[in-house]
Amino acid sequence: MRIAALLFPAVFILASLTTVAQTQAAAQTPQAPSQTAAQTPPMGWNSWNYFAEKVDDKGVRDAADQLVASGMKDAGYVYVNIDDTWEGQRDASGVLHTNAKFPDMKALADYVHSKGLKLGIYSSPGSKTCAGYEGSLGHEAQDAQLYAGWGIDYLKYDLCSFTPDVMEKQAPTDKAAQMRLMEAAYAKMDKALKATGRPIVYSLCQYGWDAVWGWAPSVGGNLWRTTGDITPEWDRIYTIVSQQAGLGSYARPGHWNDPDMLEVGNGKLTLAENRAHFSLWAMLAAPLLAGNDLPNMKPEIKAILTNRDVIAIDQDSLGQQGTRAYSEGEVDVWTRQLAGGALAIAVVNAGDTRYSTHPFFLSLKKLGLHGPQAGKDLWTGNSITLRDGQGFELGGHDVLLVRIDAPK
Ligand code: GLA
């Protein structure tokens, strides 16, 4: 279900209002738990991309079990995030209850915690979530307390019906005022979360409107979606990647651009596409939230998701997001500066076949490198020496990902 896109076509109009709200950035709030969280991009699993509204208590327990059994937990995946459709009704005191799919959220949190994992949840600043379930409008403090009481460690807060409920109602013709209302709604939940005293990672989901990367940290955002929804299709993944160019300077420890959750292992993505998708998310210092069916994960998908060398690029302590260094024909070359002076290079063939790039001659000069560069090919695990002008044959939608520890 991609309801946000259907319900809110105004995204395109709003997206053009880029700067107004940046000037509204709230004064720095005091250091609080969620501001020291997410020192590296959050890693874990989220229910939406594969299960959508079918998620239930058992599916979440299974996912937690599989994170441990598959070795993903050891590789760094710790958040088990329940997306939309867990919500039931509010009682007479306004307290939100779960629906029948989640009989006891506290027990579920205890179970997830007993595995050494953390539990995430989802809501909306509007009256309804994107899938039409109960949102937090008017109950922000109450909901934050509820989450903290359950032992929730992560909140994804998805704009959705806040647009018609509040923005369009209160400021029908004033887009700048609408943006201010939106920011205030995110700040309100941030305050409510901090008031609980529990460290809760705060994930903003408003599809990249109003240049969210400029103001999300000032409303406590540890990460913020930069685009509309991902789908398990190369074209969509590549479009999202192309929209990340220029956002690198906004990412830093505690605050990350979020090009959406992973589709690795979903749909009909080829192995090359899965590799390229995962490599690019690592280059982008993106949150690594797997979105696949963990109990039925194929070994080759597990191998991609648990590639420690690629994860190390994503989780690099410098926290500097990669940039697209240059493009030639259908090939993009991305670089990412890493701690200790190391460098990651990703060469991506966005063309459909290997002949679209046949062969591709890598320019080290364009990357500011001089002479042969000794490194490691992170997908074969082999040593590799890159030379200026060297030709590469890359399959369609495939990637060459190299780490150079001492670039010259
Ligand atoms: C929006 C979000 C998705 C997902 C759904 C749930 O579309 O962008 O990531 O959370 O809502 O309804």
Short mmCIF file of C-alpha atoms and ligand atoms in Angstrom, two decimals:
data_model
loop_
_atom_site.label_atom_id
_atom_site.label_comp_id
_atom_site.label_asym_id
_atom_site.label_seq_id
_atom_site.Cartn_x
_atom_site.Cartn_y
_atom_site.Cartn_z
CA MET A 1 0.00 0.00 0.00
CA ARG A 2 1.53 3.32 -0.99
CA ILE A 3 -1.21 5.43 0.46
CA ALA A 4 0.81 8.53 1.14
CA ALA A 5 1.42 9.07 -2.54
CA LEU A 6 -2.25 8.59 -3.36
CA LEU A 7 -3.68 10.69 -0.56
CA PHE A 8 -1.33 13.59 -0.81
CA PRO A 9 -0.51 14.60 -4.35
CA ALA A 10 0.25 18.07 -2.98
CA VAL A 11 3.71 16.69 -2.28
CA PHE A 12 4.97 18.15 -5.50
CA ILE A 13 3.72 21.64 -4.77
CA LEU A 14 4.98 21.54 -1.22
CA ALA A 15 8.33 20.13 -2.15
CA SER A 16 9.09 23.31 -4.03
CA LEU A 17 8.85 25.37 -0.87
CA THR A 18 12.39 24.72 0.15
CA THR A 19 13.70 27.46 2.31
CA VAL A 20 10.96 29.15 4.28
CA ALA A 21 10.94 26.83 7.23
CA GLN A 22 14.71 26.64 7.47
CA THR A 23 14.63 30.16 8.84
CA GLN A 24 12.17 28.92 11.44
CA ALA A 25 14.66 26.47 12.89
CA ALA A 26 14.03 26.35 16.58
CA ALA A 27 16.74 27.31 18.99
CA GLN A 28 18.99 24.43 20.01
CA THR A 29 17.27 22.25 22.57
CA PRO A 30 19.33 21.00 25.49
CA GLN A 31 21.26 17.76 25.07
CA ALA A 32 18.76 14.95 25.52
CA PRO A 33 18.79 11.19 25.02
CA SER A 34 17.57 11.19 21.42
CA GLN A 35 20.33 13.63 20.49
CA THR A 36 23.04 11.26 21.57
CA ALA A 37 21.34 8.32 19.83
CA ALA A 38 22.14 7.11 16.33
CA GLN A 39 25.82 8.03 16.37
CA THR A 40 26.00 5.77 13.32
CA PRO A 41 23.05 5.19 10.94
CA PRO A 42 20.45 2.97 12.66
CA MET A 43 20.48 -0.69 11.61
CA GLY A 44 17.66 -3.17 11.99
CA TRP A 45 14.52 -4.43 10.30
CA ASN A 46 11.16 -2.82 9.53
CA SER A 47 7.91 -4.63 8.78
CA TRP A 48 6.53 -2.42 6.03
CA ASN A 49 8.35 -3.23 2.80
CA TYR A 50 7.46 -6.91 2.84
CA PHE A 51 4.58 -7.43 5.28
CA ALA A 52 2.79 -4.05 5.10
CA GLU A 53 -0.58 -4.37 6.89
CA LYS A 54 -0.04 -8.11 7.47
CA VAL A 55 2.45 -7.48 10.27
CA ASP A 56 1.49 -9.04 13.60
CA ASP A 57 2.98 -10.05 16.94
CA LYS A 58 4.16 -13.41 15.64
CA GLY A 59 5.77 -11.87 12.55
CA VAL A 60 7.70 -9.43 14.73
CA ARG A 61 8.86 -12.21 17.10
CA ASP A 62 9.90 -14.28 14.08
CA ALA A 63 11.85 -11.34 12.70
CA ALA A 64 13.61 -10.87 16.04
CA ASP A 65 14.44 -14.60 16.20
CA GLN A 66 15.81 -14.50 12.67
CA LEU A 67 17.91 -11.41 13.25
CA VAL A 68 19.70 -13.43 15.90
CA ALA A 69 19.78 -16.79 14.08
CA SER A 70 20.97 -15.33 10.77
CA GLY A 71 23.89 -13.46 12.31
CA MET A 72 22.35 -10.14 11.35
CA LYS A 73 22.24 -9.03 14.97
CA ASP A 74 25.95 -9.74 15.31
CA ALA A 75 26.51 -7.74 12.13
CA GLY A 76 24.80 -4.73 13.75
CA TYR A 77 21.06 -5.00 13.00
CA VAL A 78 19.40 -4.24 16.34
CA TYR A 79 16.15 -2.35 15.77
CA VAL A 80 13.00 -4.39 15.15
CA ASN A 81 10.59 -1.78 13.88
CA ILE A 82 6.83 -2.24 13.67
CA ASP A 83 5.51 0.04 10.95
CA ASP A 84 1.90 1.07 10.37
CA THR A 85 -1.21 -1.01 11.25
CA TRP A 86 -0.52 -2.00 14.88
CA GLU A 87 -2.89 0.68 16.22
CA GLY A 88 -6.31 0.02 17.76
CA GLN A 89 -8.73 2.49 19.35
CA ARG A 90 -8.42 5.05 22.13
CA ASP A 91 -10.32 4.48 25.35
CA ALA A 92 -12.37 7.10 27.21
CA SER A 93 -9.18 8.57 28.71
CA GLY A 94 -7.58 8.86 25.31
CA VAL A 95 -5.15 6.01 25.89
CA LEU A 96 -4.38 4.23 22.64
CA HIS A 97 -4.69 0.46 22.56
CA THR A 98 -3.20 -2.00 20.13
CA ASN A 99 -5.41 -3.88 17.70
CA ALA A 100 -6.00 -7.64 17.77
CA LYS A 101 -2.79 -8.35 15.83
CA PHE A 102 -0.75 -7.15 18.83
CA PRO A 103 -2.30 -8.56 22.00
CA ASP A 104 0.40 -7.29 24.39
CA MET A 105 2.93 -4.71 23.22
CA LYS A 106 4.79 -4.65 26.54
CA ALA A 107 5.28 -8.42 26.39
CA LEU A 108 6.46 -8.09 22.80
CA ALA A 109 8.96 -5.39 23.79
CA ASP A 110 10.20 -7.59 26.65
CA TYR A 111 10.65 -10.47 24.21
CA VAL A 112 12.57 -8.34 21.70
CA HIS A 113 14.73 -6.89 24.48
CA SER A 114 15.43 -10.38 25.84
CA LYS A 115 17.16 -11.09 22.53
CA GLY A 116 19.43 -8.09 22.95
CA LEU A 117 17.43 -6.18 20.33
CA LYS A 118 15.40 -2.95 20.43
CA LEU A 119 11.79 -2.31 19.45
CA GLY A 120 10.56 0.47 17.18
CA ILE A 121 7.05 1.71 16.51
CA TYR A 122 5.21 4.03 14.13
CA SER A 123 2.69 6.87 14.31
CA SER A 124 1.55 10.05 12.58
CA PRO A 125 1.18 13.66 13.76
CA GLY A 126 -2.22 13.58 12.04
CA SER A 127 -5.46 12.00 13.24
CA LYS A 128 -4.85 8.97 11.01
CA THR A 129 -1.77 7.13 9.83
CA CYS A 130 -1.07 6.57 6.15
CA ALA A 131 -2.94 3.26 6.29
CA GLY A 132 -5.90 4.93 8.03
CA TYR A 133 -5.19 3.79 11.61
CA GLU A 134 -5.24 5.98 14.72
CA GLY A 135 -2.66 8.79 14.68
CA SER A 136 -1.26 10.91 17.53
CA LEU A 137 -2.91 14.30 16.83
CA GLY A 138 -3.86 15.84 20.19
CA HIS A 139 -2.39 12.87 22.10
CA GLU A 140 1.32 13.39 21.57
CA ALA A 141 2.41 13.42 25.24
CA GLN A 142 0.08 10.55 26.07
CA ASP A 143 1.39 8.44 23.21
CA ALA A 144 5.02 9.18 24.00
CA GLN A 145 4.44 8.05 27.58
CA LEU A 146 2.70 4.94 26.31
CA TYR A 147 5.65 4.06 24.08
CA ALA A 148 8.15 4.68 26.89
CA GLY A 149 6.06 2.53 29.25
CA TRP A 150 6.12 -0.32 26.76
CA GLY A 151 9.89 0.04 26.31
CA ILE A 152 9.91 1.42 22.79
CA ASP A 153 13.31 2.52 21.48
CA TYR A 154 12.52 4.08 18.10
CA LEU A 155 9.64 6.08 16.62
CA LYS A 156 8.92 6.64 12.92
CA TYR A 157 6.58 9.63 12.71
CA ASP A 158 4.83 9.78 9.34
CA LEU A 159 3.15 13.02 8.21
CA CYS A 160 0.20 11.59 6.28
CA SER A 161 -3.16 12.99 7.40
CA PHE A 162 -1.56 15.94 9.19
CA THR A 163 -1.63 17.62 5.76
CA PRO A 164 -5.43 17.70 5.34
CA ASP A 165 -6.17 17.64 9.10
CA VAL A 166 -4.11 20.65 10.08
CA MET A 167 -1.95 22.21 7.38
CA GLU A 168 -4.62 22.63 4.72
CA LYS A 169 -7.33 23.46 7.25
CA GLN A 170 -5.46 26.05 9.26
CA ALA A 171 -3.55 27.68 6.41
CA PRO A 172 -5.41 26.79 3.20
CA THR A 173 -3.63 29.28 0.99
CA ASP A 174 -0.38 29.89 2.82
CA LYS A 175 2.18 27.19 2.01
CA ALA A 176 4.86 28.76 4.20
CA ALA A 177 2.48 28.71 7.17
CA GLN A 178 1.67 25.07 6.38
CA MET A 179 5.37 24.24 6.60
CA ARG A 180 5.65 25.97 9.97
CA LEU A 181 2.73 23.91 11.26
CA MET A 182 4.44 20.75 10.04
CA GLU A 183 7.70 21.62 11.77
CA ALA A 184 5.88 22.48 14.97
CA ALA A 185 4.17 19.08 14.89
CA TYR A 186 7.53 17.31 14.66
CA ALA A 187 8.96 19.52 17.42
CA LYS A 188 5.95 18.72 19.60
CA MET A 189 6.50 14.98 19.45
CA ASP A 190 10.23 15.47 19.99
CA LYS A 191 9.46 17.35 23.21
CA ALA A 192 7.03 14.63 24.27
CA LEU A 193 9.59 11.90 23.63
CA LYS A 194 12.31 13.75 25.53
CA ALA A 195 9.94 14.32 28.45
CA THR A 196 9.72 10.55 28.92
CA GLY A 197 13.43 10.43 29.72
CA ARG A 198 13.78 7.29 27.59
CA PRO A 199 16.25 7.36 24.69
CA ILE A 200 14.03 6.95 21.63
CA VAL A 201 15.48 7.31 18.14
CA TYR A 202 13.30 9.82 16.29
CA SER A 203 12.71 9.13 12.60
CA LEU A 204 10.95 11.82 10.55
CA CYS A 205 8.91 10.63 7.60
CA GLN A 206 7.53 13.47 5.52
CA TYR A 207 8.99 12.47 2.15
CA GLY A 208 11.70 15.17 2.00
CA TRP A 209 9.31 18.13 1.88
CA ASP A 210 10.50 21.63 2.59
CA ALA A 211 14.19 20.61 2.54
CA VAL A 212 13.73 18.69 5.77
CA TRP A 213 17.48 17.99 5.97
CA GLY A 214 18.00 21.67 6.88
CA TRP A 215 15.70 21.70 9.91
CA ALA A 216 15.17 18.10 11.06
CA PRO A 217 18.02 18.18 13.63
CA SER A 218 16.51 21.28 15.26
CA VAL A 219 13.31 19.33 15.94
CA GLY A 220 15.25 16.37 17.33
CA GLY A 221 15.26 14.24 14.17
CA ASN A 222 17.91 11.52 14.20
CA LEU A 223 16.98 10.65 10.63
CA TRP A 224 14.61 12.00 8.03
CA ARG A 225 13.21 10.53 4.85
CA THR A 226 14.47 12.40 1.82
CA THR A 227 11.99 11.08 -0.77
CA GLY A 228 8.68 9.34 -1.35
CA ASP A 229 8.39 5.59 -0.88
CA ILE A 230 10.85 3.05 -2.20
CA THR A 231 9.65 0.00 -4.18
CA PRO A 232 11.62 -3.16 -5.01
CA GLU A 233 12.42 -2.00 -8.53
CA TRP A 234 15.76 -0.84 -9.87
CA ASP A 235 14.32 2.26 -11.53
CA ARG A 236 12.79 3.46 -8.27
CA ILE A 237 15.94 2.69 -6.28
CA TYR A 238 18.11 4.49 -8.82
CA THR A 239 15.78 7.51 -8.90
CA ILE A 240 16.01 7.76 -5.12
CA VAL A 241 19.80 7.52 -5.27
CA SER A 242 19.93 10.30 -7.84
CA GLN A 243 17.88 12.49 -5.48
CA GLN A 244 20.52 12.16 -2.74
CA ALA A 245 23.23 14.04 -4.60
CA GLY A 246 23.92 17.30 -2.75
CA LEU A 247 22.50 16.18 0.61
CA GLY A 248 25.77 14.80 1.98
CA SER A 249 26.69 17.83 4.07
CA TYR A 250 23.54 17.46 6.19
CA ALA A 251 24.47 13.99 7.51
CA ARG A 252 26.57 13.60 10.63
CA PRO A 253 26.66 11.41 13.72
CA GLY A 254 23.21 11.55 15.31
CA HIS A 255 21.56 12.94 12.17
CA TRP A 256 21.13 11.03 8.91
CA ASN A 257 19.49 11.37 5.53
CA ASP A 258 17.10 8.45 5.05
CA PRO A 259 16.58 7.33 1.44
CA ASP A 260 14.02 4.81 2.82
CA MET A 261 14.21 1.25 4.04
CA LEU A 262 16.03 -1.51 2.21
CA GLU A 263 14.36 -3.63 -0.47
CA VAL A 264 17.25 -6.12 -0.53
CA GLY A 265 15.69 -9.55 -1.07
CA ASN A 266 12.30 -8.17 -2.12
CA GLY A 267 10.43 -8.24 -5.41
CA LYS A 268 12.32 -9.33 -8.47
CA LEU A 269 15.57 -7.49 -7.84
CA THR A 270 18.51 -9.37 -9.34
CA LEU A 271 21.52 -10.21 -7.21
CA ALA A 272 23.45 -7.42 -8.92
CA GLU A 273 20.66 -4.97 -8.13
CA ASN A 274 20.55 -6.10 -4.51
CA ARG A 275 24.33 -5.64 -4.26
CA ALA A 276 24.23 -2.22 -5.89
CA HIS A 277 21.30 -1.09 -3.71
CA PHE A 278 23.09 -2.17 -0.52
CA SER A 279 26.41 -0.66 -1.65
CA LEU A 280 24.79 2.67 -2.43
CA TRP A 281 22.98 2.81 0.91
CA ALA A 282 26.38 2.22 2.55
CA MET A 283 27.95 5.00 0.47
CA LEU A 284 25.07 7.27 1.50
CA ALA A 285 25.53 6.57 5.23
CA ALA A 286 21.88 5.55 5.10
CA PRO A 287 20.00 3.73 7.83
CA LEU A 288 20.20 -0.01 7.07
CA LEU A 289 16.70 -1.22 7.85
CA ALA A 290 16.19 -4.54 6.13
CA GLY A 291 12.65 -4.90 4.80
CA ASN A 292 12.56 -8.50 3.69
CA ASP A 293 10.94 -11.74 4.89
CA LEU A 294 13.66 -12.85 7.32
CA PRO A 295 12.39 -16.38 8.06
CA ASN A 296 12.50 -17.14 4.33
CA MET A 297 15.67 -15.26 3.45
CA LYS A 298 17.82 -16.92 0.79
CA PRO A 299 21.51 -17.50 1.65
CA GLU A 300 22.69 -15.13 -1.08
CA ILE A 301 20.50 -12.35 0.35
CA LYS A 302 21.80 -13.02 3.85
CA ALA A 303 25.33 -12.83 2.44
CA ILE A 304 24.60 -9.37 1.04
CA LEU A 305 22.94 -8.04 4.19
CA THR A 306 25.71 -9.36 6.44
CA ASN A 307 28.71 -8.31 4.35
CA ARG A 308 30.79 -6.83 7.17
CA ASP A 309 33.04 -4.82 4.89
CA VAL A 310 30.09 -3.05 3.29
CA ILE A 311 28.41 -2.51 6.65
CA ALA A 312 31.68 -0.98 7.90
CA ILE A 313 31.44 1.61 5.11
CA ASP A 314 27.89 2.48 6.17
CA GLN A 315 28.77 2.61 9.86
CA ASP A 316 32.07 4.43 9.47
CA SER A 317 32.68 6.57 12.54
CA LEU A 318 33.52 9.72 10.58
CA GLY A 319 29.87 9.84 9.57
CA GLN A 320 30.60 11.58 6.29
CA GLN A 321 28.07 10.73 3.57
CA GLY A 322 29.42 9.84 0.14
CA THR A 323 29.07 12.01 -2.93
CA ARG A 324 28.68 11.32 -6.61
CA ALA A 325 32.16 12.22 -7.88
CA TYR A 326 31.31 11.98 -11.57
CA SER A 327 29.10 10.25 -14.12
CA GLU A 328 30.04 9.06 -17.57
CA GLY A 329 27.49 7.56 -19.89
CA GLU A 330 25.38 5.32 -17.71
CA VAL A 331 28.02 4.86 -15.03
CA ASP A 332 28.16 6.78 -11.77
CA VAL A 333 31.24 6.92 -9.58
CA TRP A 334 30.64 7.64 -5.90
CA THR A 335 33.30 8.23 -3.26
CA ARG A 336 33.06 8.34 0.51
CA GLN A 337 35.73 9.59 2.93
CA LEU A 338 36.22 7.23 5.85
CA ALA A 339 37.84 7.49 9.25
CA GLY A 340 41.64 7.26 9.29
CA GLY A 341 41.98 8.73 5.80
CA ALA A 342 40.50 5.68 4.02
CA LEU A 343 38.31 6.01 0.94
CA ALA A 344 35.43 3.96 -0.50
CA ILE A 345 34.77 4.01 -4.23
CA ALA A 346 31.57 2.68 -5.78
CA VAL A 347 31.28 2.35 -9.56
CA VAL A 348 27.66 1.72 -10.54
CA ASN A 349 26.45 0.68 -13.97
CA ALA A 350 22.95 2.14 -14.18
CA GLY A 351 22.60 0.80 -17.71
CA ASP A 352 20.58 -2.32 -18.40
CA THR A 353 23.39 -4.46 -19.80
CA ARG A 354 27.12 -4.71 -19.59
CA TYR A 355 27.30 -3.43 -23.15
CA SER A 356 25.95 -0.08 -22.07
CA THR A 357 29.36 0.55 -20.51
CA HIS A 358 31.62 -1.70 -22.50
CA PRO A 359 34.23 -1.31 -21.01
CA PHE A 360 34.14 1.50 -18.48
CA PHE A 361 37.47 3.27 -17.98
CA LEU A 362 37.77 4.49 -14.41
CA SER A 363 39.47 7.86 -14.03
CA LEU A 364 41.41 8.02 -10.78
CA LYS A 365 42.49 11.57 -11.71
CA LYS A 366 38.87 12.71 -11.49
CA LEU A 367 38.85 11.32 -7.96
CA GLY A 368 42.00 13.26 -7.06
CA LEU A 369 44.08 10.07 -6.81
CA HIS A 370 47.58 9.62 -8.22
CA GLY A 371 49.18 6.34 -9.24
CA PRO A 372 48.04 2.79 -8.52
CA GLN A 373 45.75 2.40 -5.49
CA ALA A 374 45.84 -0.82 -3.48
CA GLY A 375 42.51 -1.77 -1.98
CA LYS A 376 39.94 -4.47 -1.39
CA ASP A 377 37.03 -5.40 -3.64
CA LEU A 378 34.30 -5.63 -1.00
CA TRP A 379 32.06 -8.00 -2.97
CA THR A 380 34.69 -10.58 -3.96
CA GLY A 381 36.77 -10.05 -0.83
CA ASN A 382 39.89 -10.00 -3.04
CA SER A 383 42.72 -7.50 -3.11
CA ILE A 384 42.54 -5.15 -6.06
CA THR A 385 44.84 -2.47 -7.41
CA LEU A 386 43.08 0.33 -9.24
CA ARG A 387 44.97 2.07 -12.03
CA ASP A 388 44.09 5.28 -13.79
CA GLY A 389 42.17 4.55 -16.98
CA GLN A 390 41.67 0.89 -16.09
CA GLY A 391 38.81 -0.78 -17.98
CA PHE A 392 36.01 -2.54 -16.12
CA GLU A 393 33.21 -4.72 -17.40
CA LEU A 394 30.23 -4.23 -15.14
CA GLY A 395 26.98 -6.09 -15.60
CA GLY A 396 23.70 -4.20 -15.87
CA HIS A 397 22.80 -2.53 -12.53
CA ASP A 398 25.92 -4.00 -10.94
CA VAL A 399 28.52 -2.34 -8.78
CA LEU A 400 32.23 -2.40 -8.07
CA LEU A 401 32.82 -1.41 -4.46
CA VAL A 402 36.39 -0.87 -3.33
CA ARG A 403 37.90 0.25 -0.06
CA ILE A 404 41.30 1.91 -0.17
CA ASP A 405 42.87 2.24 3.26
CA ALA A 406 45.72 4.53 2.20
CA PRO A 407 44.68 6.51 -0.87
CA LYS A 408 47.38 8.53 -2.59
C1 GLA B 1 4.02 5.86 4.15
C2 GLA B 1 5.51 5.70 4.48
C3 GLA B 1 5.88 4.24 4.36
C4 GLA B 1 5.02 3.41 5.31
C5 GLA B 1 3.55 3.65 5.03
C6 GLA B 1 2.67 3.01 6.09
O1 GLA B 1 3.72 5.55 2.82
O2 GLA B 1 6.29 6.49 3.64
O3 GLA B 1 7.25 4.05 4.66
O4 GLA B 1 5.34 3.76 6.64
O5 GLA B 1 3.24 5.04 5.02
O6 GLA B 1 1.32 3.27 5.89
#
